[in-house]
PDB file of C-alpha atoms and ligand atoms in Angstrom:
ATOM      1  CA  UNK A   1    -102.783  43.683 112.373  1.00  0.00           C
ATOM      2  CA  UNK A   2    -105.997  41.606 112.408  1.00  0.00           C
ATOM      3  CA  UNK A   3    -106.415  39.619 109.218  1.00  0.00           C
ATOM      4  CA  UNK A   4    -109.621  40.169 107.205  1.00  0.00           C
ATOM      5  CA  UNK A   5    -112.369  37.594 107.646  1.00  0.00           C
ATOM      6  CA  UNK A   6    -114.392  36.477 104.642  1.00  0.00           C
ATOM      7  CA  UNK A   7    -117.787  34.890 104.133  1.00  0.00           C
ATOM      8  CA  UNK A   8    -118.427  33.115 100.866  1.00  0.00           C
ATOM      9  CA  UNK A   9    -122.067  32.485  99.954  1.00  0.00           C
ATOM     10  CA  UNK A  10    -122.481  29.675  97.430  1.00  0.00           C
ATOM     11  CA  UNK A  11    -119.750  27.025  97.284  1.00  0.00           C
ATOM     12  CA  UNK A  12    -120.009  26.033  93.597  1.00  0.00           C
ATOM     13  CA  UNK A  13    -116.841  25.802  91.479  1.00  0.00           C
ATOM     14  CA  UNK A  14    -116.130  29.544  91.691  1.00  0.00           C
ATOM     15  CA  UNK A  15    -117.078  30.020  95.360  1.00  0.00           C
ATOM     16  CA  UNK A  16    -115.209  26.930  96.547  1.00  0.00           C
ATOM     17  CA  UNK A  17    -111.967  27.704  94.703  1.00  0.00           C
ATOM     18  CA  UNK A  18    -112.095  31.312  95.857  1.00  0.00           C
ATOM     19  CA  UNK A  19    -112.657  30.229  99.451  1.00  0.00           C
ATOM     20  CA  UNK A  20    -109.823  27.656  99.339  1.00  0.00           C
ATOM     21  CA  UNK A  21    -107.417  30.190  97.883  1.00  0.00           C
ATOM     22  CA  UNK A  22    -108.228  32.615 100.714  1.00  0.00           C
ATOM     23  CA  UNK A  23    -107.536  29.816 103.217  1.00  0.00           C
ATOM     24  CA  UNK A  24    -104.228  29.057 101.448  1.00  0.00           C
ATOM     25  CA  UNK A  25    -103.321  32.724 101.867  1.00  0.00           C
ATOM     26  CA  UNK A  26    -103.944  32.443 105.626  1.00  0.00           C
ATOM     27  CA  UNK A  27    -107.387  34.090 105.924  1.00  0.00           C
ATOM     28  CA  UNK A  28    -110.410  32.866 107.900  1.00  0.00           C
ATOM     29  CA  UNK A  29    -113.337  31.884 105.716  1.00  0.00           C
ATOM     30  CA  UNK A  30    -116.915  31.012 106.570  1.00  0.00           C
ATOM     31  CA  UNK A  31    -118.551  29.084 103.715  1.00  0.00           C
ATOM     32  CA  UNK A  32    -122.335  29.110 103.368  1.00  0.00           C
ATOM     33  CA  UNK A  33    -124.375  26.931 101.012  1.00  0.00           C
ATOM     34  CA  UNK A  34    -127.903  25.584 101.141  1.00  0.00           C
ATOM     35  CA  UNK A  35    -126.773  22.234  99.795  1.00  0.00           C
ATOM     36  CA  UNK A  36    -125.764  19.943 102.646  1.00  0.00           C
ATOM     37  CA  UNK A  37    -123.536  17.700 100.514  1.00  0.00           C
ATOM     38  CA  UNK A  38    -121.595  20.711  99.135  1.00  0.00           C
ATOM     39  CA  UNK A  39    -121.069  22.006 102.679  1.00  0.00           C
ATOM     40  CA  UNK A  40    -119.938  18.636 103.980  1.00  0.00           C
ATOM     41  CA  UNK A  41    -117.404  18.353 101.087  1.00  0.00           C
ATOM     42  CA  UNK A  42    -115.941  21.725 102.017  1.00  0.00           C
ATOM     43  CA  UNK A  43    -116.082  21.538 105.787  1.00  0.00           C
ATOM     44  CA  UNK A  44    -112.595  20.161 106.258  1.00  0.00           C
ATOM     45  CA  UNK A  45    -111.001  22.923 104.105  1.00  0.00           C
ATOM     46  CA  UNK A  46    -112.660  26.073 105.475  1.00  0.00           C
ATOM     47  CA  UNK A  47    -112.475  27.696 108.878  1.00  0.00           C
ATOM     48  CA  UNK A  48    -116.285  27.311 109.387  1.00  0.00           C
ATOM     49  CA  UNK A  49    -119.101  26.081 107.187  1.00  0.00           C
ATOM     50  CA  UNK A  50    -122.845  26.450 107.558  1.00  0.00           C
ATOM     51  CA  UNK A  51    -125.791  24.919 105.712  1.00  0.00           C
ATOM     52  CA  UNK A  52    -128.106  27.877 105.183  1.00  0.00           C
ATOM     53  CA  UNK A  53    -130.221  29.568 102.597  1.00  0.00           C
ATOM     54  CA  UNK A  54    -128.592  32.915 101.857  1.00  0.00           C
ATOM     55  CA  UNK A  55    -131.992  34.548 101.554  1.00  0.00           C
ATOM     56  CA  UNK A  56    -132.949  33.566 105.146  1.00  0.00           C
ATOM     57  CA  UNK A  57    -132.326  36.855 106.940  1.00  0.00           C
ATOM     58  CA  UNK A  58    -132.746  35.471 110.446  1.00  0.00           C
ATOM     59  CA  UNK A  59    -130.281  32.689 109.739  1.00  0.00           C
ATOM     60  CA  UNK A  60    -127.684  35.127 108.382  1.00  0.00           C
ATOM     61  CA  UNK A  61    -128.046  37.318 111.446  1.00  0.00           C
ATOM     62  CA  UNK A  62    -127.755  34.369 113.804  1.00  0.00           C
ATOM     63  CA  UNK A  63    -124.388  33.306 112.275  1.00  0.00           C
ATOM     64  CA  UNK A  64    -123.068  36.833 112.781  1.00  0.00           C
ATOM     65  CA  UNK A  65    -122.653  37.715 109.067  1.00  0.00           C
ATOM     66  CA  UNK A  66    -122.327  41.388 109.825  1.00  0.00           C
ATOM     67  CA  UNK A  67    -119.047  40.828 111.674  1.00  0.00           C
ATOM     68  CA  UNK A  68    -117.250  39.795 108.534  1.00  0.00           C
ATOM     69  CA  UNK A  69    -115.024  42.229 106.661  1.00  0.00           C
ATOM     70  CA  UNK A  70    -115.859  40.963 103.200  1.00  0.00           C
ATOM     71  CA  UNK A  71    -118.747  38.949 101.757  1.00  0.00           C
ATOM     72  CA  UNK A  72    -118.674  37.229  98.402  1.00  0.00           C
ATOM     73  CA  UNK A  73    -121.929  36.197  96.762  1.00  0.00           C
ATOM     74  CA  UNK A  74    -120.832  33.366  94.472  1.00  0.00           C
ATOM     75  CA  UNK A  75    -124.311  32.301  93.367  1.00  0.00           C
ATOM     76  CA  UNK A  76    -124.636  32.686  89.604  1.00  0.00           C
ATOM     77  CA  UNK A  77    -127.322  30.685  87.931  1.00  0.00           C
ATOM     78  CA  UNK A  78    -130.217  31.800  90.039  1.00  0.00           C
ATOM     79  CA  UNK A  79    -130.126  35.579  89.526  1.00  0.00           C
ATOM     80  CA  UNK A  80    -132.987  36.157  91.971  1.00  0.00           C
ATOM     81  CA  UNK A  81    -131.059  34.351  94.755  1.00  0.00           C
ATOM     82  CA  UNK A  82    -127.875  36.228  93.868  1.00  0.00           C
ATOM     83  CA  UNK A  83    -129.668  39.566  94.090  1.00  0.00           C
ATOM     84  CA  UNK A  84    -131.490  38.762  97.326  1.00  0.00           C
ATOM     85  CA  UNK A  85    -128.333  37.485  99.026  1.00  0.00           C
ATOM     86  CA  UNK A  86    -126.458  40.640  97.872  1.00  0.00           C
ATOM     87  CA  UNK A  87    -129.206  42.940  99.261  1.00  0.00           C
ATOM     88  CA  UNK A  88    -129.033  41.153 102.606  1.00  0.00           C
ATOM     89  CA  UNK A  89    -125.242  41.393 102.853  1.00  0.00           C
ATOM     90  CA  UNK A  90    -125.361  45.100 101.968  1.00  0.00           C
ATOM     91  CA  UNK A  91    -128.161  45.772 104.459  1.00  0.00           C
ATOM     92  CA  UNK A  92    -126.269  43.948 107.232  1.00  0.00           C
ATOM     93  CA  UNK A  93    -123.406  46.384 106.755  1.00  0.00           C
ATOM     94  CA  UNK A  94    -120.595  44.041 105.716  1.00  0.00           C
ATOM     95  CA  UNK A  95    -117.557  46.266 104.853  1.00  0.00           C
ATOM     96  CA  UNK A  96    -117.035  44.999 101.315  1.00  0.00           C
ATOM     97  CA  UNK A  97    -119.509  43.049  99.193  1.00  0.00           C
ATOM     98  CA  UNK A  98    -118.377  41.305  95.998  1.00  0.00           C
ATOM     99  CA  UNK A  99    -120.905  39.511  93.779  1.00  0.00           C
ATOM    100  CA  UNK A 100    -120.530  37.166  90.849  1.00  0.00           C
ATOM    101  CA  UNK A 101    -122.507  38.000  87.691  1.00  0.00           C
ATOM    102  CA  UNK A 102    -123.273  35.629  84.847  1.00  0.00           C
ATOM    103  CA  UNK A 103    -124.350  38.315  82.349  1.00  0.00           C
ATOM    104  CA  UNK A 104    -123.955  42.042  81.783  1.00  0.00           C
ATOM    105  CA  UNK A 105    -127.563  42.681  82.822  1.00  0.00           C
ATOM    106  CA  UNK A 106    -127.082  40.694  86.002  1.00  0.00           C
ATOM    107  CA  UNK A 107    -123.930  42.762  86.664  1.00  0.00           C
ATOM    108  CA  UNK A 108    -125.757  46.006  86.072  1.00  0.00           C
ATOM    109  CA  UNK A 109    -128.475  45.012  88.552  1.00  0.00           C
ATOM    110  CA  UNK A 110    -125.796  44.173  91.131  1.00  0.00           C
ATOM    111  CA  UNK A 111    -124.045  47.556  90.573  1.00  0.00           C
ATOM    112  CA  UNK A 112    -127.382  49.306  91.165  1.00  0.00           C
ATOM    113  CA  UNK A 113    -127.448  47.619  94.562  1.00  0.00           C
ATOM    114  CA  UNK A 114    -124.146  49.319  95.379  1.00  0.00           C
ATOM    115  CA  UNK A 115    -121.877  46.259  95.563  1.00  0.00           C
ATOM    116  CA  UNK A 116    -118.202  47.148  95.830  1.00  0.00           C
ATOM    117  CA  UNK A 117    -117.157  44.852  93.025  1.00  0.00           C
ATOM    118  CA  UNK A 118    -118.941  42.758  90.395  1.00  0.00           C
ATOM    119  CA  UNK A 119    -116.916  39.867  89.003  1.00  0.00           C
ATOM    120  CA  UNK A 120    -117.609  37.989  85.761  1.00  0.00           C
ATOM    121  CA  UNK A 121    -115.463  34.822  86.113  1.00  0.00           C
ATOM    122  CA  UNK A 122    -116.615  33.039  82.978  1.00  0.00           C
ATOM    123  CA  UNK A 123    -116.373  36.128  80.763  1.00  0.00           C
ATOM    124  CA  UNK A 124    -112.974  37.195  82.150  1.00  0.00           C
ATOM    125  CA  UNK A 125    -111.493  33.715  81.933  1.00  0.00           C
ATOM    126  CA  UNK A 126    -112.700  33.463  78.296  1.00  0.00           C
ATOM    127  CA  UNK A 127    -110.988  36.731  77.429  1.00  0.00           C
ATOM    128  CA  UNK A 128    -107.833  35.682  79.302  1.00  0.00           C
ATOM    129  CA  UNK A 129    -107.579  32.277  77.580  1.00  0.00           C
ATOM    130  CA  UNK A 130    -108.154  33.927  74.135  1.00  0.00           C
ATOM    131  CA  UNK A 131    -105.254  36.352  74.828  1.00  0.00           C
ATOM    132  CA  UNK A 132    -102.999  33.470  75.855  1.00  0.00           C
ATOM    133  CA  UNK A 133    -103.942  31.413  72.784  1.00  0.00           C
ATOM    134  CA  UNK A 134    -102.993  34.148  70.336  1.00  0.00           C
ATOM    135  CA  UNK A 135     -99.799  34.994  72.242  1.00  0.00           C
ATOM    136  CA  UNK A 136     -98.004  31.872  73.481  1.00  0.00           C
ATOM    137  CA  UNK A 137     -95.482  33.971  75.467  1.00  0.00           C
ATOM    138  CA  UNK A 138     -98.187  35.728  77.456  1.00  0.00           C
ATOM    139  CA  UNK A 139     -98.232  34.608  81.104  1.00  0.00           C
ATOM    140  CA  UNK A 140    -100.767  37.039  82.530  1.00  0.00           C
ATOM    141  CA  UNK A 141    -102.037  40.576  82.249  1.00  0.00           C
ATOM    142  CA  UNK A 142    -103.848  43.198  84.314  1.00  0.00           C
ATOM    143  CA  UNK A 143    -106.010  45.880  82.688  1.00  0.00           C
ATOM    144  CA  UNK A 144    -105.178  49.206  84.330  1.00  0.00           C
ATOM    145  CA  UNK A 145    -107.846  51.037  82.273  1.00  0.00           C
ATOM    146  CA  UNK A 146    -109.519  50.569  78.910  1.00  0.00           C
ATOM    147  CA  UNK A 147    -106.321  51.534  77.114  1.00  0.00           C
ATOM    148  CA  UNK A 148    -103.453  50.631  79.476  1.00  0.00           C
ATOM    149  CA  UNK A 149    -102.257  47.295  80.896  1.00  0.00           C
ATOM    150  CA  UNK A 150     -99.515  45.486  82.708  1.00  0.00           C
ATOM    151  CA  UNK A 151     -98.445  42.370  80.849  1.00  0.00           C
ATOM    152  CA  UNK A 152     -96.202  39.472  81.803  1.00  0.00           C
ATOM    153  CA  UNK A 153     -94.352  38.000  78.836  1.00  0.00           C
ATOM    154  CA  UNK A 154     -92.118  34.960  78.867  1.00  0.00           C
ATOM    155  CA  UNK A 155     -88.684  35.465  77.302  1.00  0.00           C
ATOM    156  CA  UNK A 156     -88.338  33.169  74.242  1.00  0.00           C
ATOM    157  CA  UNK A 157     -84.998  31.451  73.547  1.00  0.00           C
ATOM    158  CA  UNK A 158     -84.382  33.848  70.610  1.00  0.00           C
ATOM    159  CA  UNK A 159     -83.883  36.674  73.130  1.00  0.00           C
ATOM    160  CA  UNK A 160     -81.635  34.692  75.459  1.00  0.00           C
ATOM    161  CA  UNK A 161     -78.762  36.811  76.781  1.00  0.00           C
ATOM    162  CA  UNK A 162     -80.012  40.137  75.403  1.00  0.00           C
ATOM    163  CA  UNK A 163     -79.661  43.302  77.424  1.00  0.00           C
ATOM    164  CA  UNK A 164     -82.626  45.597  77.837  1.00  0.00           C
ATOM    165  CA  UNK A 165     -80.761  48.201  75.816  1.00  0.00           C
ATOM    166  CA  UNK A 166     -80.857  45.731  72.869  1.00  0.00           C
ATOM    167  CA  UNK A 167     -84.667  45.441  73.155  1.00  0.00           C
ATOM    168  CA  UNK A 168     -85.079  49.103  73.943  1.00  0.00           C
ATOM    169  CA  UNK A 169     -88.911  48.867  74.196  1.00  0.00           C
ATOM    170  CA  UNK A 170     -89.393  52.432  75.504  1.00  0.00           C
ATOM    171  CA  UNK A 171     -87.758  54.072  72.495  1.00  0.00           C
ATOM    172  CA  UNK A 172     -89.009  51.562  69.890  1.00  0.00           C
ATOM    173  CA  UNK A 173     -92.514  50.879  71.101  1.00  0.00           C
ATOM    174  CA  UNK A 174     -93.308  53.351  73.893  1.00  0.00           C
ATOM    175  CA  UNK A 175     -93.747  50.737  76.653  1.00  0.00           C
ATOM    176  CA  UNK A 176     -91.481  49.950  79.615  1.00  0.00           C
ATOM    177  CA  UNK A 177     -90.143  46.833  81.269  1.00  0.00           C
ATOM    178  CA  UNK A 178     -90.742  47.505  84.962  1.00  0.00           C
ATOM    179  CA  UNK A 179     -89.529  44.194  86.355  1.00  0.00           C
ATOM    180  CA  UNK A 180     -87.868  40.929  85.322  1.00  0.00           C
ATOM    181  CA  UNK A 181     -88.829  37.775  87.189  1.00  0.00           C
ATOM    182  CA  UNK A 182     -85.965  35.309  87.295  1.00  0.00           C
ATOM    183  CA  UNK A 183     -85.835  31.842  88.860  1.00  0.00           C
ATOM    184  CA  UNK A 184     -83.803  33.229  91.794  1.00  0.00           C
ATOM    185  CA  UNK A 185     -85.706  36.485  92.325  1.00  0.00           C
ATOM    186  CA  UNK A 186     -87.140  39.567  90.791  1.00  0.00           C
ATOM    187  CA  UNK A 187     -85.284  42.635  89.381  1.00  0.00           C
ATOM    188  CA  UNK A 188     -87.499  45.637  89.999  1.00  0.00           C
ATOM    189  CA  UNK A 189     -86.913  48.730  87.838  1.00  0.00           C
ATOM    190  CA  UNK A 190     -84.189  47.032  85.733  1.00  0.00           C
ATOM    191  CA  UNK A 191     -81.527  49.098  84.026  1.00  0.00           C
ATOM    192  CA  UNK A 192     -80.493  49.067  80.337  1.00  0.00           C
ATOM    193  CA  UNK A 193     -77.594  46.769  81.279  1.00  0.00           C
ATOM    194  CA  UNK A 194     -79.740  44.022  82.815  1.00  0.00           C
ATOM    195  CA  UNK A 195     -79.873  40.809  80.813  1.00  0.00           C
ATOM    196  CA  UNK A 196     -82.820  38.528  80.095  1.00  0.00           C
ATOM    197  CA  UNK A 197     -82.676  34.783  79.672  1.00  0.00           C
ATOM    198  CA  UNK A 198     -84.977  32.120  78.300  1.00  0.00           C
ATOM    199  CA  UNK A 199     -87.922  31.548  80.603  1.00  0.00           C
ATOM    200  CA  UNK A 200     -87.532  34.807  82.548  1.00  0.00           C
ATOM    201  CA  UNK A 201     -90.732  36.831  82.726  1.00  0.00           C
ATOM    202  CA  UNK A 202     -90.739  40.482  81.610  1.00  0.00           C
ATOM    203  CA  UNK A 203     -93.331  42.700  83.315  1.00  0.00           C
ATOM    204  CA  UNK A 204     -94.281  45.420  80.829  1.00  0.00           C
ATOM    205  CA  UNK A 205     -96.422  48.506  81.305  1.00  0.00           C
ATOM    206  CA  UNK A 206     -97.852  50.676  78.549  1.00  0.00           C
ATOM    207  CA  UNK A 207    -100.777  51.317  76.225  1.00  0.00           C
ATOM    208  CA  UNK A 208    -102.372  48.180  74.813  1.00  0.00           C
ATOM    209  CA  UNK A 209    -101.418  49.255  71.338  1.00  0.00           C
ATOM    210  CA  UNK A 210     -97.736  49.745  72.216  1.00  0.00           C
ATOM    211  CA  UNK A 211     -97.576  46.514  74.179  1.00  0.00           C
ATOM    212  CA  UNK A 212     -99.097  44.629  71.259  1.00  0.00           C
ATOM    213  CA  UNK A 213     -96.407  45.986  68.915  1.00  0.00           C
ATOM    214  CA  UNK A 214     -93.734  44.940  71.379  1.00  0.00           C
ATOM    215  CA  UNK A 215     -95.335  41.446  71.726  1.00  0.00           C
ATOM    216  CA  UNK A 216     -95.380  41.088  67.941  1.00  0.00           C
ATOM    217  CA  UNK A 217     -91.722  41.943  67.662  1.00  0.00           C
ATOM    218  CA  UNK A 218     -90.930  39.392  70.388  1.00  0.00           C
ATOM    219  CA  UNK A 219     -93.061  36.717  68.648  1.00  0.00           C
ATOM    220  CA  UNK A 220     -91.469  37.450  65.285  1.00  0.00           C
ATOM    221  CA  UNK A 221     -88.047  36.758  66.770  1.00  0.00           C
ATOM    222  CA  UNK A 222     -89.194  33.521  68.431  1.00  0.00           C
TER     223      UNK A 222
HETATM  224  P1  ATP B   1    -120.204  27.665  89.665  1.00  0.00           P
HETATM  225  O1  ATP B   1    -120.020  27.990  88.229  1.00  0.00           O
HETATM  226  O2  ATP B   1    -119.378  28.485  90.585  1.00  0.00           O
HETATM  227  O3  ATP B   1    -120.096  26.155  89.960  1.00  0.00           O
HETATM  228  P2  ATP B   1    -122.910  27.881  89.247  1.00  0.00           P
HETATM  229  O4  ATP B   1    -123.237  29.250  88.676  1.00  0.00           O
HETATM  230  O5  ATP B   1    -122.834  26.752  88.270  1.00  0.00           O
HETATM  231  O6  ATP B   1    -121.624  27.998  90.107  1.00  0.00           O
HETATM  232  P3  ATP B   1    -124.895  28.243  91.129  1.00  0.00           P
HETATM  233  O7  ATP B   1    -126.221  27.833  90.727  1.00  0.00           O
HETATM  234  O8  ATP B   1    -124.562  29.649  91.004  1.00  0.00           O
HETATM  235  O9  ATP B   1    -123.898  27.387  90.303  1.00  0.00           O
HETATM  236  O10 ATP B   1    -124.617  27.728  92.577  1.00  0.00           O
HETATM  237  C1  ATP B   1    -123.414  27.882  93.241  1.00  0.00           C
HETATM  238  C2  ATP B   1    -123.630  27.354  94.635  1.00  0.00           C
HETATM  239  O11 ATP B   1    -124.521  28.275  95.311  1.00  0.00           O
HETATM  240  C3  ATP B   1    -124.300  25.990  94.674  1.00  0.00           C
HETATM  241  O12 ATP B   1    -123.492  25.118  95.506  1.00  0.00           O
HETATM  242  C4  ATP B   1    -125.672  26.219  95.327  1.00  0.00           C
HETATM  243  O13 ATP B   1    -126.065  25.171  96.220  1.00  0.00           O
HETATM  244  C5  ATP B   1    -125.470  27.524  96.096  1.00  0.00           C
HETATM  245  N1  ATP B   1    -126.676  28.309  96.259  1.00  0.00           N
HETATM  246  C6  ATP B   1    -127.544  28.673  95.295  1.00  0.00           C
HETATM  247  N2  ATP B   1    -128.563  29.399  95.837  1.00  0.00           N
HETATM  248  C7  ATP B   1    -128.291  29.470  97.185  1.00  0.00           C
HETATM  249  C8  ATP B   1    -128.947  30.111  98.292  1.00  0.00           C
HETATM  250  N3  ATP B   1    -130.094  30.751  98.152  1.00  0.00           N
HETATM  251  N4  ATP B   1    -128.398  29.995  99.498  1.00  0.00           N
HETATM  252  C9  ATP B   1    -127.214  29.338  99.686  1.00  0.00           C
HETATM  253  N5  ATP B   1    -126.593  28.723  98.692  1.00  0.00           N
HETATM  254  C10 ATP B   1    -127.064  28.820  97.445  1.00  0.00           C
END
């Protein structure tokens, strides 16, 4: 199957790290920035790089932007530029357009343009770091909806050797452990007899309220 091809417009901190991660994952990435120095710094990492103003329609057409599967507008500070670049990518018919917003109002404007996804890297990272600060065992989490999440929790030494039946999160807190990541692999859909050890990562699904109660009980035993 042909791998998706990405174009990243704006190679600031967010755009460049996103582009390099896509490269690390084996995808082809065209990086576009109007700043020559930025482009020259990135040229050895990305598949192709171009110095261009993302609001220059002719230029975008000439580099074949419409052939890409996904375009990411990673310009934040200059909202006018972000919106104009987003409009052009949408008009050119790129399959998926993702745009970075620096404020809620900016995000709402991008949504009105019909982008497939608006991302708020600064806001989301702030929330993520706050969660990790108040819960030292928290590795990561994904919000499934406003009320439900999947959370990765590190097993503290106080729970070393326990079986899932000892923790019994489903009966006690209404949330389920759907996987345990261990140094030598992952147990998917573990049974009550599976054991956890210090440093393992429990993947838990449930309502935010129930997961919080479970996290508190884990922290209290730490
Ligand atoms: P980050 O936080 O990701 O570093 P930022 O929000 O601080 O980004 P921006 O002003 O959004 O910085 O710029 C990100 C990149 O986008 C810069 O490298 C800038 O040169 C580039 N850029 C800004 N406007 C355009 C444009 N019209 N065309 C092409 N590149 C642009």
